Amino acid sequence: MTLKGKRILLGLTGGIAAFKAAELVRSLAKAGCDVRVVMSEAACRFITPVTMQALSGQRVWTDLWDPGVPDNMAHIELSRDRDLIVVAPASADFMAKVARGLADDLLSTLVLARRCALLLAPAMNVEMWNNPATRRNVKRLRGDGVAIAGPAAGDQACGETGMGRMLEAREIVAEVEAFFQPRLLAGRHVLITAGPTVEPIDPVRAITNASSGKMGYAVARAANEAGASVTLVSGPTALEAPAGVRRISVRTAREMFDAVVKSVNDADVFVSVAAVADYRVVNPSAQKIKRGARKAMTLELTENPDILAHVAGLKKPPFCVGFAAESEKLAAHARQKRRRKGIPLLAANLAQEALGADDNALTLFDDAGEHSLGRSSKLEQARKLVAHIAAMLAKKKKR
Ligand code: C5P
């Protein structure tokens, strides 16, 4: 587990989302973190230090002028042995303070005096988030190397709707885990395809499939966390591109093929997660096809290019990873597919378990045999896949 033994300082500032910090501290503690909690005065109006103390198992710090602190250096000492400071919720006011380097209470002072990384999870009203002053502060904070997780869009406690909801505790935990991922692919360029393709029949109808894109996006995120520069060629999905990932949006298999060919030359790794349509309609109609006198109709289909086989067949191919979603006989089909495509690594899963789901159970097939990754979230599976790819790349280099 990546978070075991990590020392985290969790700061809370004033916002109704402070209630989510209770769940957050519990999850971090459960994951094996040592969590020290510091609360601003306003945070104490939303949730009590007693709650946070009970959940973190440690005393909670609130006061810059606490006479109980032996040398009055709490603002320095509290962060010195920490691996990461997380502020959740981070109010608009707090972000403004950090952006300007102000230090007028315990939390802002120890943030200014920190040596470790800082992750903020903003929580505020949509207009506060959209205000040019906050936009400026966010830009400045990012420029200063501060990580910002969220916010998300949705209903707000004030009754309005829009950007500004703090991420859920489990999402913030995922961001914290991302911080501690080893940089196994630093300096590498990873090209990934994800999602379905859409092959038009007419302007409003198409042949597509049930791929959600979640697995491919998780691989993109995991590769980015591992320090790679990531290009994600994606069919239509409802997902947001992971932060730091360059996304190229496509619809058809041929568009996906073209986008991959354009980016593949400087790629070290190609992970083909997309569910690419094997066939497309030969002559899609330019106009909507009307229900007519015909009782039946036939669509003529022609084969799409096999993107993965093309890339694997290049003179100097990147390290190629295929995906296989099978409905039965997983291992036999996977082995055969790996051979047929001529690729070093193939990740297989059962389609009925993986499609659209948030978790997955991949089995990896390579020259050494078969490796089960167990069942976990798609992000966790993707991190294991990335570690496996990095290990294979390292071995290849040694040879
Ligand atoms: O056997 P199949 O072609 O479905 O193998 C699936 C693997 O091949 C996946 O990695 C998928 O992304 C890739 N693929 C492709 N282009 C196609 C069909 C599949 O890149 N036209």
Coordinates of N, CA, C and O and ligand atoms in Angstrom, one line a residue, residues 272-274 276-278 305-308 322-323 337 340-341, ligand 1:
S272 N -2.7 0.2 -26.0 CA -3.9 0.3 -26.9 C -5.1 -0.2 -26.1 O -5.4 -1.4 -26.1
V273 N -5.8 0.7 -25.4 CA -6.9 0.3 -24.5 C -8.2 0.4 -25.3 O -9.2 -0.2 -24.9
A274 N -8.2 1.2 -26.3 CA -9.5 1.6 -27.0 C -10.2 0.3 -27.5 O -9.6 -0.7 -27.9
V276 N -11.8 -0.6 -30.4 CA -11.8 -0.1 -31.8 C -12.8 -0.9 -32.6 O -12.7 -2.2 -32.5
A277 N -13.7 -0.3 -33.3 CA -14.6 -1.1 -34.1 C -13.8 -1.8 -35.2 O -13.0 -1.2 -35.9
D278 N -14.1 -3.1 -35.4 CA -13.4 -3.9 -36.4 C -13.9 -3.5 -37.8 O -13.1 -3.7 -38.7
P305 N -8.6 -0.4 -40.1 CA -7.2 -0.7 -39.8 C -7.0 -1.2 -38.4 O -7.7 -0.8 -37.5
D306 N -6.1 -2.2 -38.2 CA -5.8 -2.6 -36.8 C -4.7 -1.8 -36.3 O -3.5 -1.9 -36.8
I307 N -5.0 -0.8 -35.5 CA -4.1 0.2 -35.1 C -2.9 -0.4 -34.3 O -1.7 -0.2 -34.6
L308 N -3.2 -1.3 -33.4 CA -2.1 -1.9 -32.6 C -1.2 -2.8 -33.4 O 0.0 -2.7 -33.3
G322 N -1.2 -4.5 -25.5 CA -2.6 -4.6 -26.0 C -3.5 -4.9 -24.9 O -3.1 -5.3 -23.8
F323 N -4.8 -4.7 -25.1 CA -5.9 -5.1 -24.2 C -6.8 -6.1 -24.9 O -7.0 -6.0 -26.1
K337 N -4.0 -13.9 -28.9 CA -4.1 -12.5 -29.4 C -2.7 -11.8 -29.3 O -2.3 -11.1 -30.2
R340 N -0.7 -13.2 -32.1 CA -1.2 -12.7 -33.4 C -0.8 -11.2 -33.6 O -0.4 -10.8 -34.7
K341 N -0.8 -10.4 -32.6 CA -0.5 -9.0 -32.7 C 1.0 -8.8 -32.7 O 1.5 -7.7 -33.0
Ligands
C5P1 O1 -8.5 -9.0 -31.2 P1 -8.6 -7.5 -31.1 O2 -8.3 -6.9 -32.4 O3 -10.0 -7.1 -30.6 O4 -7.5 -7.0 -30.0 C1 -7.8 -6.0 -29.1 C2 -6.6 -5.1 -29.0 O5 -6.3 -4.5 -30.3 C3 -6.8 -3.9 -28.2 O6 -5.6 -3.5 -27.6 C4 -7.3 -2.8 -29.1 O7 -7.1 -1.5 -28.7 C5 -6.5 -3.1 -30.4 N1 -7.2 -2.8 -31.6 C6 -6.7 -1.9 -32.5 N2 -7.3 -1.6 -33.7 C7 -8.4 -2.3 -34.1 C8 -8.9 -3.4 -33.3 C9 -8.3 -3.6 -32.0 O8 -5.8 -1.2 -32.1 N3 -8.9 -2.1 -35.3

